[in-house]
Structures are given as C-alpha cells and as structure tokens.
Amino acid sequence: MKLLKNAAGRLVPDEINGEKQIPFQGVNNYKPAGCKAKPQVKSCIDYPEDGNKLVGSLKEALINSGIKDGMTISTHHHLRNGDVLTNMLFDIIHDIGLKDIRWFPSASFPCHEHLIPYLEDGTISHIEGSMNGPLGRFTTQGKMKGVGVLRSHGGRYQAIQDGEVHIDIAVIAAPTSDPFGNSNGVNGKSASGLIGFALGDSEYADHVIVVTDNLVPFPCVPWQIQGNNVDYVVEIDSLGDASKIVSGTTEVTKSPDRLLIAEYVAQFIEEAGIMKDGFSFQAGAGGTNLAFVLYLKERMKAKGVKARFVRGGSTKYLVQLLEEGLTDYILDGQTFDLEGVRSMRENPNHVNTSPFTSYNFHGKGNFASIIDTAVLGATEVDVNFNANVVTHSDGYLLHGIGGWQNCLYSKCTILAIPSFRDRIPVILDEVTTLCGPGELIDVIITERGIAINPKRQDLLKAVEGSSLPVKPIEKIRDEVFEICGGAPAKPKINKDKVVAVVKWVDGTVLDSVFQVTE
Amino acid sequence: MEQLKKASAGKQGDKIRSDCYFEMELKASGGIDLEIKSKVETMYGDSIRKLILDMCEYFEIKDARILLEDSGALPFVLAARFELAVKRLFPENKKQYLLPMNKRNLYSTAKDRLRRSRLYLPGNEPKFFPNAGLHEPDGVILDLEDSVAPVEKEAAQLLVRNALRTVDFYGAERMVRINQLPLGKRDLEFIVPQNVNLILIPKCESAEQVYDVENEVLRLKKEYNITNEIYYMPIIESALGVMRAYEIASASENVCSLAIGLEDYTADLGTQRTDEGKESFFARSMLVNAAKASGIQAIDTVFSDVSDMEGLRKSVLEAKALGFEGKGCIHPRQIKVINEAFAPNEAEIEKAKKIVLAFEEAERNGIGVVSLGSKMIDAPVVKRARNTIHLALLNKLIPEDWRMS
C-alpha cells in the first residue's frame, strides 16, 4: 500500500483491501464513466408459484443463498441501537465456521460491540460502514484485519451502483413483511418508519433475505421493499429491542448554550433571506437540530412563511410542522421517533425516500442540491471550513458519516456546533480527519459567534448590520484556545498503518484514519 | 496535630463533565509519581502534567503519589482542585497559586449601571462559568452561599477566585454572593483582590453587617493595593431585615442596590409563597421604598420555575410595576425574558423621548428651566427619561438615531 497526497492535501492509500483506489480529485472533478453494476438475472420460475418464500430459519436462508468464506453481507441500521438481528446473523455465521466476511452495514451502533469477538477471530475481516463507539475504538487501535471504509449514505448507494461493493447476501430487517417479501417499516412491533437504506441492497445483491417479526398475508402494503427482489423470507420472534429502535436524540436540548446556538441558526436563516415562502430545509436528530426547528417555526409563523418541503430525519417536531400547515411535505430519509412513524403511516405528504432519491451521486440530478439550507453537526471544523464527523480529536473513530456529506450540497450548509466540548476545542487549525471539504461548508454557528465562509460574500452581505455575532473563524478559534489552555496537541498515530478510509460521495478517497498509538 | 498523609479533592464518576478529581498521598522519597487518567490526555496531557508539576514546585511538594481523574476540566478548575488537595494536606499553608489575570477581566462597573438580570452560578459547578456571559446577563453571581454544600465551601472559594482571574464573563458585572456573616468575611480574601465588581451580602439584617463587610473589604483593598470600586448588594431575607431596610440601604455609599429573597423571608414569617404574593407585598414595597429613599436600585427575588417563561414575564411586569429594576435568574434562558420585560413600553418611550429632546433643546438654548407643555421638568425626571431611552436602545425598541426619526 502506497500513500499518495490527494487534491485535499491528505495522504491516502492507493489500494485498500487489495483493490485499487482513486484519490479525491476535488469536488465534482471526478466523474466515473461506463455502466452501472448489473444484478444477476433471476427467473420467477425458480421461485414458489404460490408466492410463499418462507424458510424455516435464517441459517437455512443463508445456506440456501450459498454463503461461504470471503462473502460480503449487508445489513441496515433502521433498528438502530435496538438491533438484535445483526448480532444473531453473525452468531449463525460464526457457528457455521465461516471466515473473512466483509460486513457492509448502512451504519453500526454500540449494540454491535457483540461482534468484536468475530472481528478478533477472523469471522469478519473488516467493516465497510460506520464504526461507532466500541467498534471505532477497536478499529482505530489497528486490531481489524482489513481496512475499514467509511461512506455516506449516498456514497454507499454509489458504491453498490459502481460495483465497487458487490453484495453477495443482503439481510434486511423488515418490521412488516408478507411471505412474498414485500416489506415496510411503518407497521409492526419493531416499526422504525422506513427501510429505504436497504433499497439498493435489495436491487443489486445476489441474494436478498427479508427477516421479519410481523408476518402479514400478501400483500404487505405499503411495500417499501419489493418482494420481486427478495429470495427468502424468515420469520423470527423479535428483530430488536423496541425501546431502543427509535433514536436516543429526539428530545430538544435543555442546554442553554445549545439553545443559544439553535436560536442563532433560526435567526441566521431568516436574516440571510433564506426563510421565504416555498423554501426548504434539512433537519436531523440531535438536541440542537431539533431546537432550531422550533425556533424557525416561531419565525415562520410570525412572518406567515410556509416551506415547500423539509428533509428529515423526521421527528415529532417536523411532523408538527407538517400538521400545522407550515410545510407541504416531509421527504423522509429516516424516522427518529414514533410520531414520525405514525405520520408516515397516516399522511401521504410524509414521503418515504431512500438514498437513491436523495443523495445519489449517480442520480440524474441531486435532491440534496435543491435544498435551500441544511443544518448539520460536526466533531471538528478547521479555519478553512473543512469538517470532520467521524473521529474524535484524539484520533479515535466515533461514528459514521450518515447523510452528512451528501447534505453539504445544499445551497447553504450550516454547521451548528459548540465552540468546545468539555476541554476539546471544535474549531482547529486542521481537522483530524477530513470528511467535508470547506468549499461546501458555508456557515459555522457556535455559541461564541458565527463564522461565514469568505467564499460566501453574498451571505456576509445579507447579514451585515444584523445583531448576529458574525466574526472571522480564526477569532472564535483563538478565543476557545485561550479558554482551553492553548491549541490541542494532535493524536499520536502510526503513519504506516491506515485502519480506515473516508470516501467522498463520488467514490474517491478523501482521507485516511491511522492507527492511534497510546 | 499529626499531619494528614493523604487527601483528595474534586469530583469523580461517570456523569462528571468538565471537572476532575485529585488524590494525593505524601511519600518519604521517590519524587512525584503522577498518574493522569484524562479524556483529553491526547490533546492536553502535556500541559496538565506541567501545571501539576509547577504547582508541586510552588507548594514545595517533592515526594508524592498524585492521581488525577480528569473529565475535561479547564485549567482554572484543575488548578483549584489541586490547590484544595494541597490545602487539605497542609492546612497551615496560606500560599495561593494564582493563574495569570485575564486582561479582559480588568473592567469596572458603575453604581447606577443596569442590573435587570443577574445569573446565579453555583460556586462549585465550574462547567457553567465559561459560557455564562454569552447569554448577556447584566451580572453573573458566583455563589459561595446557598448553592454550595458546607463541605464544598473551601472548594468553591478557590474555584471562584480562579474564575474571577481567568474566565471571561464578556462584560457582565462580576458579582459574588458571600456566605452569611460571620463566615462570609472569610470569603472576601478570595475575591476582593480579583477585581470583583459587586458583593452580595445575604440575610442582611443591619447596617452593622454592611460596615463589617466594608471594613474588611477596605482592609484587603489596602493590603493588596486594589483600586477598583466594589459595590454591595445586601439581600433582605427576614422580617427584621425588612424593618431595617432603609438603614441597610443607606449604610454605605457603595451600597448600589437592595435585593429581596422571598424563600427565607416567607419562612421567617412562617408562611408560604403564593402566586399572588400577598404575603410578601409589604416586604417588597418596603424594600422598594427604602431603596428609592436611598437613591439606589431595588432588585426582586428569583422566579424558580425555569420552564414557565410566561409566568416569569408576568412576575417581572408585576415587579416592575412595584418599582423593582432587576430580578435574579437561576437559568440562562430567563435572562432574555427578564431583560425584555423590564424594557419600557411604547407610551413610556414616547414620553421619555419628548422629555430628553426638550431638555437637550433647553440646554442648547442655555435655558435653565425646562418645561414640556405646561409641566416643569426637573433633573430626576430627565434622568429617568434617559434611563428609559437607554433601556429602549438596549432592547432595540428604537434605532440608535432615534433623534432623527
């Protein structure tokens, strides 16, 4: 493996897990050509005429799918930290005695710490997906056999379409399914809203196994996953812990400092002229993000402004916006609470979307770039507006990218972040890991001030004379360094060992995560 | 008395954030054996180590085992916690380890400045300090009294001292509530030399108590060569205090305001606080009267339901109607509501504009007697009108160039 300097000035490997890589070449500078990957041709005559694809167990479905060493198995994170199925799946794979499985989740959660012994004994060779919490620590310590690959939700779809990741078996947790495999996430005891992250897998994987704990007679309506893409259906007692399936970050923050940030965000959106009839915005989960929606709602009501659509991460706060007539539509990428699940089930204007419709670099257009403003978080930002969402300042992988990179394409991308956490400055000279190029990040809003990217003179001019505390990003950095006792030291890393890479939305390699040496 | 060999200070546990815990054990030999468990080890491990070793040298500790469990404490917190551990080992050691004074903290305030909102910060909870000023209270109160447990009083003294030196409160008046006398006199040594702007004297019941504080302040100012003005805000919290409100208000030229604390007052009366507040009407009116008679500000008690913003707003409007000019806050979200509710209404602003303009016109024309219509305007009326304009400007109710519009 050779390290090359890419267009962002970061050192990245020329090959990963034996496959040649293309270094990042600049935003929109790389356009893959040729044809998309081709799924296998299947014939309906090979499937039961009565439409009943039920098999007795997940193990049986895996064996019927021809599972063997070195395969790629995909799973999805709709069940979040309540996911029981993925752990059960790898228990079975381990019992069969298979090795070197590439795990391709749409995201992982702390509950997947259960899989560490399988990473240690070689059942799983590496993870291509987010590496959260304990998995992140394991990976960053250099203990994973292969190199991890971090992609955005859109990037994951692009990798499937490019054929960069060929999925041998997709295992889809379906809160409701019929025996034919038509499935959705809005009904059943494990309802999680939607299962759009599994859409690409269902279309491209060689074998698709739907696992449900709520089997209904044909037809399962609505069908978010089409049974025509499904090979086997398995019924089990429980997909997961219902109390943990909804996100833990769906309550508005009580922190006065985060609330101040949220107020600034709403004020900025109004004073910059973004908040006008027919506008659109992206909101996710997380205390600050939810609070900004509430403040923006007050401002929209006061000015009589209505949005055309909002993108979620749906929560009860977005649902209220829809039900009070302040937006025509919610275009939902994932559902964070039960109100979101209910709304999606009942309201045709609460629309189920997938990374294909929202974030896909290979789409003929991009929903993400239509959105007027996206409000996001970050673990670190640097004075060039580059941002990090995957590692902590100590170099350890913390969590995945989600749809974050894709959302950077919005017309005005705002990072709403505290200026420091405990004693950890958030604005630095250089980010530990680059996940988002600064040219796509327009505004940084902290409790200590608002920094606008100098590239956005239009925004600077728009808020000139307002009461917003706009200041150069360096000034906020200096203030925080003074509070924290100087600039933080960089992590001690082994530059000879890349433990994971961060891909850009076009499939090129944006940055490397190195082994941390303690 | 046999010297202690082991001491600890600070906070530990999974839920602790932005704070730390020290354990120190003296040894006969072997130098400093320092163990650091810190969530910011990568970023600040070296500077934490340096701070501790510097402090060991300063306090002449040569042989000790030191354990630090750090959940991201800022330097002023680390230093205060470590100093407390040292003091617990060597109670007779009176040396103070002072961090450099932040030059932005060397501002003074005025006796008649606005004191609409003042935010209480528990003295032993340093995580709330660095961002308190960002919420733009007129003052921050670093509290050494009721919000600090008796066993943490020494810890709070050191933290408050370090905060006054290092934390930027962004122009908010830097206030400290000392403990009830006589204990409170011991607090003064930690705050008077650190450019404190105002001292709150709790449960004040006599002018003598104000003199007592003032004499100690003057002694310390002389000893440390301190020149900044330090104002006093006695808090009236008892029936006796209410009866003596005027003598307290006029006890010193540096008493700038009187505050009322209704929790203790109603307890003293043997009654309960009610929403209507009939039980405290006399006390509040008495306090306002005493304050105004002495030419100082009257400050209302805190509103304790931090989630009821509408209730808070009503409470401020009621206090304003009684003559109060400020209110305590126990949560930053209350600040904006309080500041806005103390803002003048449209009629008040219009009247104030006319008075100020008439006065300025008279001044330009060299006329000694100012009148508006058939009414004569005297100096206090002009002062009040200017104050109204100042409040209106602060609340952005009128433009800076209001004279032109």
mmCIF file of C-alpha atoms in Angstrom, chain B residues 115-121 137-141 173 175 177 198 200 233 235 257-260 299-302 326-331 334-335 338-339:
data_model
loop_
_atom_site.group_PDB
_atom_site.id
_atom_site.type_symbol
_atom_site.label_atom_id
_atom_site.label_comp_id
_atom_site.label_asym_id
_atom_site.label_seq_id
_atom_site.Cartn_x
_atom_site.Cartn_y
_atom_site.Cartn_z
ATOM 1 C CA ARG B 115 -28.895 45.331 36.962
ATOM 2 C CA ARG B 116 -32.019 43.890 35.348
ATOM 3 C CA SER B 117 -30.822 40.309 35.190
ATOM 4 C CA ARG B 118 -28.153 38.648 37.262
ATOM 5 C CA LEU B 119 -27.428 34.981 36.783
ATOM 6 C CA TYR B 120 -26.640 32.747 39.737
ATOM 7 C CA LEU B 121 -23.799 30.263 39.136
ATOM 8 C CA PRO B 137 -26.954 38.864 31.754
ATOM 9 C CA ASP B 138 -26.295 42.262 33.295
ATOM 10 C CA GLY B 139 -24.412 40.413 36.012
ATOM 11 C CA VAL B 140 -23.175 36.956 36.946
ATOM 12 C CA ILE B 141 -23.248 35.873 40.575
ATOM 13 C CA GLU B 173 -20.904 42.675 36.194
ATOM 14 C CA MET B 175 -20.641 39.566 41.407
ATOM 15 C CA ARG B 177 -22.518 36.131 46.884
ATOM 16 C CA LEU B 198 -20.064 43.626 43.480
ATOM 17 C CA LEU B 200 -23.932 40.285 47.630
ATOM 18 C CA MET B 233 -25.990 44.434 47.223
ATOM 19 C CA ILE B 235 -30.104 40.768 50.347
ATOM 20 C CA SER B 257 -28.948 48.121 45.385
ATOM 21 C CA LEU B 258 -31.101 46.146 47.768
ATOM 22 C CA ALA B 259 -32.348 42.700 46.831
ATOM 23 C CA ILE B 260 -35.088 40.670 48.398
ATOM 24 C CA ILE B 299 -33.920 44.081 42.954
ATOM 25 C CA ASP B 300 -36.596 41.407 43.084
ATOM 26 C CA THR B 301 -36.277 37.781 44.131
ATOM 27 C CA VAL B 302 -35.708 34.879 41.693
ATOM 28 C CA GLY B 326 -33.976 43.845 38.369
ATOM 29 C CA LYS B 327 -34.541 40.196 39.118
ATOM 30 C CA GLY B 328 -32.360 37.206 39.843
ATOM 31 C CA CYS B 329 -32.059 34.360 37.327
ATOM 32 C CA ILE B 330 -31.338 30.746 38.055
ATOM 33 C CA HIS B 331 -31.198 29.673 34.399
ATOM 34 C CA GLN B 334 -34.596 33.528 31.936
ATOM 35 C CA ILE B 335 -32.228 36.383 31.065
ATOM 36 C CA ILE B 338 -36.332 39.399 32.163
ATOM 37 C CA ASN B 339 -34.428 41.977 30.143
#
